[in-house]
Coordinates of C-alpha atoms in Angstrom, one line a residue:
M17 CA 81.1 123.5 89.6
H18 CA 82.6 121.1 92.5
R19 CA 84.4 123.6 94.4
L20 CA 84.2 122.2 97.9
W21 CA 82.4 125.3 99.6
V22 CA 79.8 124.7 97.3
L23 CA 79.7 121.2 98.4
V24 CA 80.0 121.5 102.0
A25 CA 76.9 124.2 101.6
I26 CA 74.7 121.8 99.9
Q27 CA 75.5 119.2 101.9
A28 CA 74.6 121.6 105.2
T29 CA 71.6 122.4 103.6
V30 CA 70.4 119.0 102.8
A31 CA 71.1 118.1 106.3
A32 CA 69.3 121.0 107.8
A33 CA 66.2 120.2 105.5
S34 CA 65.8 116.6 106.4
L35 CA 66.1 117.6 110.2
V36 CA 63.4 120.1 109.9
V37 CA 61.2 117.7 108.3
E38 CA 61.9 115.3 111.5
I39 CA 60.8 117.8 113.9
V40 CA 57.8 118.8 111.9
A41 CA 56.8 114.8 111.7
G42 CA 56.2 114.9 115.4
R43 CA 53.7 118.1 115.0
M44 CA 52.0 116.6 112.2
L45 CA 51.5 113.1 113.9
A46 CA 50.2 114.8 117.2
P47 CA 46.5 115.4 116.0
Y48 CA 46.1 111.7 115.1
V49 CA 48.2 109.8 118.1
G50 CA 49.2 112.5 120.3
M51 CA 52.6 113.9 121.5
S52 CA 54.3 111.3 123.8
L53 CA 57.3 109.6 124.6
Y54 CA 56.2 106.9 122.0
T55 CA 55.6 109.4 119.4
W56 CA 59.0 110.9 119.3
T57 CA 60.9 107.5 119.5
S58 CA 58.9 106.2 116.7
V59 CA 59.8 109.3 114.7
I60 CA 63.4 109.6 115.5
A61 CA 64.1 105.5 114.7
V62 CA 62.1 105.7 111.5
V63 CA 64.2 108.8 110.2
L64 CA 67.1 107.3 111.3
A65 CA 66.3 104.3 109.6
G66 CA 65.7 106.6 106.7
F67 CA 68.8 108.1 106.8
S68 CA 70.8 104.8 106.9
A69 CA 69.0 103.2 104.2
G70 CA 70.0 106.3 102.1
H71 CA 73.2 106.5 103.1
W72 CA 73.7 103.1 101.9
V73 CA 71.9 103.4 98.4
G74 CA 73.9 106.5 97.9
G75 CA 77.2 105.1 98.8
R76 CA 76.3 102.8 96.3
L77 CA 75.6 105.6 93.8
A78 CA 78.7 107.0 94.7
E79 CA 80.7 104.8 93.0
W80 CA 79.3 105.7 89.8
P81 CA 81.4 108.4 87.5
S82 CA 80.9 111.7 89.5
D83 CA 78.6 113.3 86.7
R84 CA 76.2 110.4 86.7
A85 CA 76.1 110.1 90.4
L86 CA 75.4 113.9 90.6
R87 CA 72.6 113.2 88.0
A88 CA 71.2 110.5 90.4
N89 CA 71.6 112.8 93.4
G90 CA 69.5 115.3 91.4
W91 CA 66.6 112.5 90.6
A92 CA 66.8 111.3 94.7
M93 CA 66.3 115.0 95.5
V94 CA 63.5 115.5 93.3
L95 CA 61.7 112.0 94.9
A96 CA 62.9 113.6 98.2
A97 CA 60.5 116.6 97.4
V98 CA 57.9 114.7 96.1
T99 CA 57.5 112.4 99.4
T100 CA 58.0 115.5 101.6
A101 CA 55.2 117.4 100.0
G102 CA 53.3 114.4 99.7
A103 CA 53.3 113.7 103.4
V104 CA 50.2 115.9 104.1
F105 CA 47.8 114.1 101.8
L106 CA 49.2 110.6 102.9
L107 CA 49.2 111.2 106.4
R108 CA 45.5 112.7 106.2
G109 CA 44.4 109.6 104.0
V110 CA 45.7 106.9 106.2
A111 CA 45.6 108.0 109.6
G112 CA 41.9 106.9 109.8
P113 CA 42.5 103.7 108.5
V114 CA 45.6 102.7 110.3
I115 CA 44.4 103.6 113.8
T116 CA 41.0 101.5 113.3
A117 CA 43.0 98.8 112.0
L118 CA 45.9 98.7 114.8
Q119 CA 43.9 98.7 117.9
D120 CA 47.6 98.9 120.0
P121 CA 48.4 102.7 119.9
V122 CA 52.1 102.1 119.6
A123 CA 51.6 99.9 116.8
A124 CA 49.5 102.7 115.1
I125 CA 52.1 105.1 115.8
V126 CA 54.9 103.2 114.3
A127 CA 53.0 102.0 111.3
L128 CA 52.1 105.5 110.4
T129 CA 55.3 107.3 111.1
M130 CA 57.1 104.5 108.5
L131 CA 54.4 104.9 106.1
V132 CA 54.6 108.7 106.0
F133 CA 58.5 109.8 106.9
F134 CA 60.3 106.9 106.1
L135 CA 60.6 107.8 102.4
P136 CA 61.5 111.4 102.7
S137 CA 64.1 110.4 105.1
F138 CA 65.4 107.7 102.7
F139 CA 66.0 110.1 99.7
A140 CA 67.4 112.9 101.8
G141 CA 69.9 110.3 103.1
I142 CA 71.3 109.8 99.6
P143 CA 73.1 112.6 98.9
A144 CA 75.7 112.8 101.9
P145 CA 77.8 109.8 100.4
I146 CA 77.6 111.1 96.7
L147 CA 78.8 114.6 97.4
S148 CA 81.6 113.6 100.3
Q149 CA 82.9 111.2 97.2
I150 CA 82.9 114.0 94.9
A151 CA 84.4 116.1 97.6
V152 CA 87.5 113.6 98.3
Q153 CA 87.8 112.9 94.2
R154 CA 88.0 116.7 93.4
H155 CA 90.3 117.5 96.4
P156 CA 92.9 114.3 96.5
E157 CA 95.6 116.4 98.1
H158 CA 93.4 117.2 100.9
S159 CA 91.0 114.0 101.0
G160 CA 91.0 114.1 104.8
R161 CA 90.0 117.6 105.4
A162 CA 87.6 117.4 102.4
L163 CA 85.9 114.4 104.2
G164 CA 85.9 115.7 107.9
A165 CA 84.3 119.2 106.4
M166 CA 81.6 117.2 104.9
F167 CA 80.7 115.2 108.0
A168 CA 81.1 118.4 109.7
A169 CA 78.6 120.2 107.2
G170 CA 75.9 117.4 107.8
A171 CA 75.9 117.5 111.6
W172 CA 76.0 121.7 111.8
G173 CA 73.2 121.5 109.0
A174 CA 71.4 119.1 111.1
I175 CA 71.6 121.3 114.3
I176 CA 70.6 124.5 112.1
G177 CA 67.6 122.5 110.8
T178 CA 66.6 121.4 114.6
L179 CA 66.8 124.6 115.7
A180 CA 65.1 126.4 112.9
A181 CA 62.1 124.1 113.0
G182 CA 61.6 124.3 116.4
F183 CA 62.2 128.1 117.3
L184 CA 61.3 129.6 113.8
F185 CA 59.4 127.9 111.0
I186 CA 57.1 125.8 112.8
S187 CA 55.9 129.3 114.5
W188 CA 55.8 131.3 111.6
L189 CA 54.4 129.0 108.9
G190 CA 53.2 125.8 110.6
S191 CA 54.0 122.5 109.8
V192 CA 52.5 122.7 106.1
G193 CA 54.2 125.6 105.2
T194 CA 57.6 124.6 106.9
L195 CA 57.3 121.5 104.5
T196 CA 56.6 123.7 101.7
V197 CA 60.1 125.3 102.1
V198 CA 61.8 122.3 102.9
T199 CA 60.0 120.8 99.2
V200 CA 61.3 124.3 97.7
V201 CA 65.0 123.5 99.1
Y202 CA 65.2 120.1 97.9
V203 CA 63.9 121.3 94.1
A204 CA 66.8 124.2 94.2
V205 CA 69.2 121.3 95.3
A206 CA 67.8 118.7 92.5
L207 CA 68.1 121.1 89.9
Y208 CA 71.8 122.2 90.6
S209 CA 72.8 118.7 90.6
F210 CA 71.3 118.4 87.3
V211 CA 73.4 121.3 86.1
A212 CA 76.6 120.6 87.9
A213 CA 76.6 117.0 86.3
R214 CA 76.8 118.9 83.1
A215 CA 73.7 117.0 81.7
T216 CA 72.0 117.3 78.7
R217 CA 69.9 120.1 77.9
R218 CA 67.1 117.3 77.7
W219 CA 68.1 115.9 81.2
V220 CA 68.1 119.3 82.6
I221 CA 64.7 119.9 80.9
E222 CA 63.3 117.0 82.2
G223 CA 64.4 117.2 85.9
A224 CA 63.1 120.8 86.0
L225 CA 59.5 119.3 84.5
V226 CA 59.4 116.7 86.9
S227 CA 60.3 118.9 89.6
L228 CA 57.0 120.8 89.3
I229 CA 55.2 118.0 90.7
P230 CA 56.4 118.4 94.4
M231 CA 56.0 122.1 93.6
M232 CA 52.5 121.7 92.6
L233 CA 51.7 119.3 95.4
A234 CA 53.2 121.6 98.4
G235 CA 51.2 124.4 96.6
A236 CA 47.9 122.2 97.0
A237 CA 48.8 121.1 100.4
L238 CA 48.9 124.8 101.5
Y239 CA 45.2 125.1 100.6
R240 CA 43.8 122.0 102.0
P241 CA 41.9 122.5 105.4
D242 CA 43.8 122.9 108.2
P243 CA 42.9 120.4 111.1
C244 CA 44.2 123.0 113.4
T245 CA 42.1 126.4 114.2
R246 CA 45.6 127.7 115.6
E247 CA 49.1 125.8 115.6
S248 CA 51.3 127.1 118.4
D249 CA 54.3 126.1 119.4
Y250 CA 52.9 123.6 121.6
F251 CA 50.1 122.1 120.0
C252 CA 47.4 121.6 117.4
I253 CA 44.8 123.6 118.7
R254 CA 41.4 123.1 117.7
V255 CA 37.9 124.7 118.2
V256 CA 35.0 122.5 118.2
D257 CA 31.2 123.6 118.3
I258 CA 28.9 121.2 119.6
S259 CA 26.0 123.7 120.3
P260 CA 22.5 121.9 120.5
G261 CA 21.3 124.8 119.1
P262 CA 21.9 128.6 117.8
A263 CA 20.6 129.9 121.3
E264 CA 22.7 127.3 123.5
P265 CA 26.5 127.7 122.3
V266 CA 28.7 125.0 123.6
R267 CA 32.3 124.4 122.2
L268 CA 34.9 122.1 122.8
M269 CA 38.9 122.4 122.8
V270 CA 41.3 119.7 121.6
L271 CA 45.1 120.0 121.8
D272 CA 46.6 118.0 119.5
H273 CA 44.2 114.4 120.3
L274 CA 42.9 115.1 123.5
V275 CA 39.8 117.2 124.8
H276 CA 40.9 119.5 127.1
G277 CA 37.9 121.5 128.0
I278 CA 34.0 121.9 127.4
S279 CA 32.8 125.7 127.8
D280 CA 28.6 126.8 128.0
G281 CA 28.5 130.0 126.2
I282 CA 25.6 130.9 128.3
D283 CA 25.7 129.3 131.8
A284 CA 29.6 129.5 133.2
S285 CA 29.0 127.5 136.2
A286 CA 28.0 124.4 133.7
M287 CA 30.6 121.8 134.3
L288 CA 30.2 119.6 130.9
T289 CA 32.7 117.0 131.7
P290 CA 33.8 114.6 134.8
H291 CA 37.0 116.3 135.6
G292 CA 35.5 120.0 135.2
M293 CA 33.0 118.9 137.7
M294 CA 35.5 117.2 140.2
Q295 CA 37.9 120.3 139.6
D296 CA 34.9 122.7 140.3
G297 CA 32.9 120.9 143.0
L298 CA 36.0 119.7 145.1
S299 CA 37.9 123.0 145.2
R300 CA 34.8 124.5 146.4
M301 CA 34.0 121.9 148.9
R302 CA 37.7 121.9 150.4
M303 CA 37.3 125.6 150.3
A304 CA 33.8 126.3 151.6
G305 CA 33.3 128.7 154.4
R306 CA 36.4 130.9 153.8
E307 CA 35.8 134.6 153.3
H308 CA 38.5 134.6 150.9
W309 CA 40.9 132.2 149.2
D310 CA 43.7 132.0 146.5
G311 CA 44.0 129.6 143.6
F312 CA 46.8 128.6 141.7
I313 CA 45.7 126.6 138.5
I314 CA 48.1 124.5 136.8
G315 CA 46.9 124.8 132.8
G316 CA 44.4 126.8 131.4
G317 CA 42.9 124.8 128.9
T318 CA 39.4 126.5 127.9
Y319 CA 39.6 128.4 131.4
T320 CA 36.3 126.9 132.3
V321 CA 36.9 126.5 136.1
P322 CA 38.5 129.9 136.6
R323 CA 35.8 131.7 134.5
A324 CA 33.0 129.5 136.8
W325 CA 34.7 131.0 140.2
V326 CA 34.9 134.3 139.0
E327 CA 31.6 134.9 136.9
M328 CA 29.6 132.9 140.1
G329 CA 31.1 135.3 142.6
E330 CA 33.5 132.8 144.4
P331 CA 35.7 134.8 147.0
V332 CA 38.8 133.8 145.2
A333 CA 41.8 135.5 143.8
V334 CA 43.0 133.4 140.9
T335 CA 46.5 132.8 139.3
V336 CA 46.5 130.4 136.3
A337 CA 50.0 129.1 135.0
E338 CA 49.5 128.0 131.1
V339 CA 52.8 127.5 129.2
D340 CA 51.2 128.3 125.9
P341 CA 49.7 131.9 125.3
V342 CA 48.0 130.8 122.0
V343 CA 45.9 128.6 124.2
T344 CA 45.1 131.4 126.6
E345 CA 44.0 133.7 123.3
V346 CA 41.9 130.8 121.8
A347 CA 40.0 130.7 125.3
A348 CA 39.6 134.3 125.1
E349 CA 38.7 134.4 121.4
S350 CA 36.1 131.1 121.5
F351 CA 35.5 130.3 125.0
W352 CA 34.1 133.1 126.6
F353 CA 36.9 133.5 129.0
D354 CA 38.1 137.5 130.4
P355 CA 42.0 137.3 130.6
D356 CA 41.6 140.3 132.8
S357 CA 39.8 138.5 135.3
V358 CA 42.3 136.4 136.5
R359 CA 45.9 136.5 136.7
V360 CA 47.7 134.7 134.0
V361 CA 51.3 133.8 133.9
H362 CA 52.6 132.4 130.5
A363 CA 55.6 130.1 132.0
D364 CA 56.1 126.5 133.2
A365 CA 53.7 126.2 136.6
R366 CA 56.8 124.5 138.2
I367 CA 59.1 127.2 137.7
V368 CA 56.2 129.9 138.5
L369 CA 55.8 128.1 142.0
A370 CA 59.6 128.1 142.6
R371 CA 60.8 131.7 141.6
E372 CA 57.5 133.3 143.0
D373 CA 57.5 133.6 147.0
R374 CA 53.5 133.6 146.8
S375 CA 51.3 130.9 148.9
Y376 CA 48.1 129.8 147.8
D377 CA 45.1 128.1 149.5
L378 CA 44.7 125.7 147.2
I379 CA 46.6 124.3 144.1
L380 CA 44.9 122.9 141.1
G381 CA 46.8 120.3 138.7
D382 CA 45.4 120.0 135.5
A383 CA 48.4 120.2 132.9
F384 CA 48.6 117.3 130.0
T385 CA 50.9 116.5 127.1
D386 CA 48.9 113.7 125.6
I387 CA 47.1 111.5 128.5
A388 CA 49.8 111.9 130.6
A389 CA 50.8 114.8 133.0
P390 CA 54.2 116.1 132.4
P391 CA 56.7 114.1 134.1
H392 CA 58.3 116.9 135.9
L393 CA 54.7 117.9 137.6
I394 CA 54.1 114.5 139.1
T395 CA 57.2 113.7 141.0
R396 CA 58.0 113.8 145.0
E397 CA 60.0 116.8 144.5
F398 CA 57.5 118.8 142.7
F399 CA 54.9 117.5 145.4
E400 CA 57.3 119.1 147.9
L401 CA 57.1 122.2 146.2
A402 CA 53.5 122.8 146.0
A403 CA 53.4 121.7 149.6
S404 CA 55.6 124.3 150.7
R405 CA 53.4 126.5 148.4
L406 CA 50.3 125.9 150.4
N407 CA 48.8 128.1 153.3
P408 CA 48.1 126.1 156.5
D409 CA 45.2 124.0 155.8
G410 CA 45.6 124.3 152.2
S411 CA 44.7 121.8 149.3
F412 CA 46.3 120.2 146.5
L413 CA 44.5 118.7 144.0
M414 CA 45.6 117.3 140.7
T415 CA 43.5 115.7 137.6
I416 CA 44.9 112.0 137.0
I417 CA 43.8 109.8 133.8
D418 CA 44.5 106.3 133.7
H419 CA 43.3 103.0 132.5
I420 CA 40.7 101.5 134.3
D421 CA 42.0 97.9 134.1
R422 CA 45.4 98.7 135.2
L423 CA 45.7 101.7 137.6
D424 CA 49.4 101.7 137.7
V425 CA 49.4 105.9 137.2
L426 CA 46.8 106.1 139.9
A427 CA 48.7 104.0 142.4
S428 CA 52.2 105.3 141.8
L429 CA 51.0 109.0 142.2
T430 CA 48.9 107.9 145.0
L431 CA 51.8 106.6 146.7
T432 CA 54.3 109.4 145.6
A433 CA 51.9 112.0 147.1
R434 CA 51.6 110.0 150.4
E435 CA 55.2 110.8 150.9
V436 CA 54.5 114.5 151.1
F437 CA 51.3 114.8 152.3
D438 CA 49.6 113.7 155.6
V439 CA 46.2 113.0 153.9
V440 CA 46.1 111.6 150.2
E441 CA 42.2 110.6 148.9
I442 CA 41.0 109.8 145.2
W443 CA 37.8 110.9 143.7
A444 CA 35.6 109.2 141.0
D445 CA 32.7 109.9 139.2
P446 CA 30.5 107.0 139.7
S447 CA 28.3 107.1 136.6
H448 CA 31.7 106.3 134.2
D449 CA 30.9 105.0 130.8
E450 CA 32.0 101.6 131.3
S451 CA 32.8 101.1 127.4
Q452 CA 35.4 103.7 127.8
S453 CA 38.9 102.2 128.6
R454 CA 40.0 105.1 130.1
R455 CA 39.1 107.1 133.4
V456 CA 39.4 110.2 135.1
F457 CA 40.2 110.5 138.7
L458 CA 41.0 113.7 140.8
M459 CA 43.5 113.3 143.7
V460 CA 42.9 115.6 146.9
A461 CA 45.9 115.9 149.3
G462 CA 46.6 118.0 152.5
N463 CA 46.9 118.0 156.2
A464 CA 43.3 117.1 156.7
R465 CA 40.4 114.3 155.3
S466 CA 37.5 115.9 153.4
P467 CA 34.4 116.6 155.6
V468 CA 32.3 114.3 153.0
S469 CA 32.6 111.6 151.3
R470 CA 30.2 112.3 148.5
I471 CA 29.5 115.8 146.5
H472 CA 26.8 116.6 143.9
H473 CA 27.3 119.2 141.2
D474 CA 24.3 120.5 139.6
G475 CA 24.3 121.7 135.9
P476 CA 22.7 120.7 132.4
E477 CA 23.8 117.0 133.5
P478 CA 23.9 116.7 137.3
R479 CA 27.0 114.8 138.5
Q480 CA 28.4 113.4 141.5
A481 CA 31.7 112.3 142.6
V482 CA 32.8 110.0 145.4
R483 CA 36.0 109.3 147.3
V484 CA 37.1 105.9 146.9
S485 CA 37.4 104.2 150.2
S486 CA 40.9 103.9 152.0
A487 CA 40.8 100.2 152.0
S488 CA 40.0 100.1 147.9
L489 CA 42.7 102.8 147.5
Q490 CA 45.1 100.6 149.9
A491 CA 44.2 97.6 147.8
I492 CA 45.0 99.4 144.3
I493 CA 48.3 100.3 145.4
D494 CA 49.2 96.9 146.7
E495 CA 48.3 95.0 143.8
R496 CA 49.7 97.5 141.1
R497 CA 53.2 98.3 140.1
A498 CA 53.0 101.1 142.3
I499 CA 56.6 103.3 142.8
V500 CA 57.3 106.5 144.3
L501 CA 58.1 108.8 140.9
T502 CA 60.8 111.4 141.5
D503 CA 63.1 113.8 139.3
D504 CA 65.6 111.2 138.4
Y505 CA 62.6 108.4 137.6
A506 CA 59.2 109.3 136.2
P507 CA 58.1 106.7 133.8
I508 CA 54.7 107.8 133.2
D509 CA 54.5 106.8 129.5
R510 CA 55.6 103.4 130.8
L511 CA 53.0 103.3 133.3
L512 CA 50.3 104.3 131.3
G513 CA 51.7 101.9 128.6
T514 CA 49.3 100.7 125.8
G515 CA 46.5 99.5 127.7
G516 CA 43.0 100.4 126.3

């Protein structure tokens, strides 16, 4: 019952399952706290802390007689299964109160991660020293090889689990379905441990009965309402109907925990968000008077802006680089977007611009992970690439989100863009709600200043955008921690920090 290959297989299986949980943890937390550097840092730290504590306890248990240690291993696996299956319920139950109680977002991320994912990692960490000790005891003549095989099995299992979670399970089964598979694996290891320990029939039956608890929890989790309308490889995508009435369809798209766009089902020209208004209005202003122009949009979301350009007869050929094909599918299904009306490339925008020998009159950046643009799309090197793909007198526009009381991101992005473009302007909506700590800006860059300093945008909610004066913009740069962002150093998460 204790052949080395069996122990190696079990060690690899538990390690793989535990790393699957680590990857799923990030995806599960995203709808509540976003997917940022802080999220992944917390997940990795908490999971490793759980493994470490579990290894320490497992080492104490490994000193027991092997049969007794294996029984303890079985109960540890039962508890691993219970806490893994219960993670879905626990997260949905405590997320609201924790986020409300802890105003600091990093503190909320750490607390949520600790509450939900420490115990699954702790119990999953117990088997490694127990199984390794048994392997050495059963094969004393090759104790070094046995110990090496167990360590290697743990490492290979972790690699396989990481790859399986990232490339297979979450895509096929979603987060909850993936945790269900892990729960079943833990239960199977628990039952094997009871049998291998030569436990009495009563112990085996009791272990099997208790193992029904995590199985029922996992089954119940599968039937709980999913917070995601669609869960893709990249995002938890939610479609929220905010229509004022049956004849006035309006929907918004939430990616993880951030609203990425709002679309009006009747009026394609309606821009219902400040950033949508500025993207549409400033693009039209910069391209005014041209008989035809080519536009490249980084990030699709609801595709509200390209839909408006096409349906309102703007003389433009649009290319959209959207990394997530499921976002495009949802936009077509729920946001009245015709995917045949524009050219959509499902790839990272920087890769598209680098590999395609095409030029554009306007490039519009609107890609975000959490509230920050991806680091590789805000550097001097990327701005140089974008500038090289602009036609003469072309314009580069980019949405910026920053904390109104800090503006470190705005200052650094402006300073970085000035390294590449002759003219860098910052535009804002003057009707900003002062109660909101974050504010949306739009950068406009090129080789010429905009002909106006204010634009008006008609619609259900008429809006306007104004250009920040040169003196005010320079004061922001001088007073903040402005740095030039490069491929080697682009600490966007630190610049955003925890303000607000």
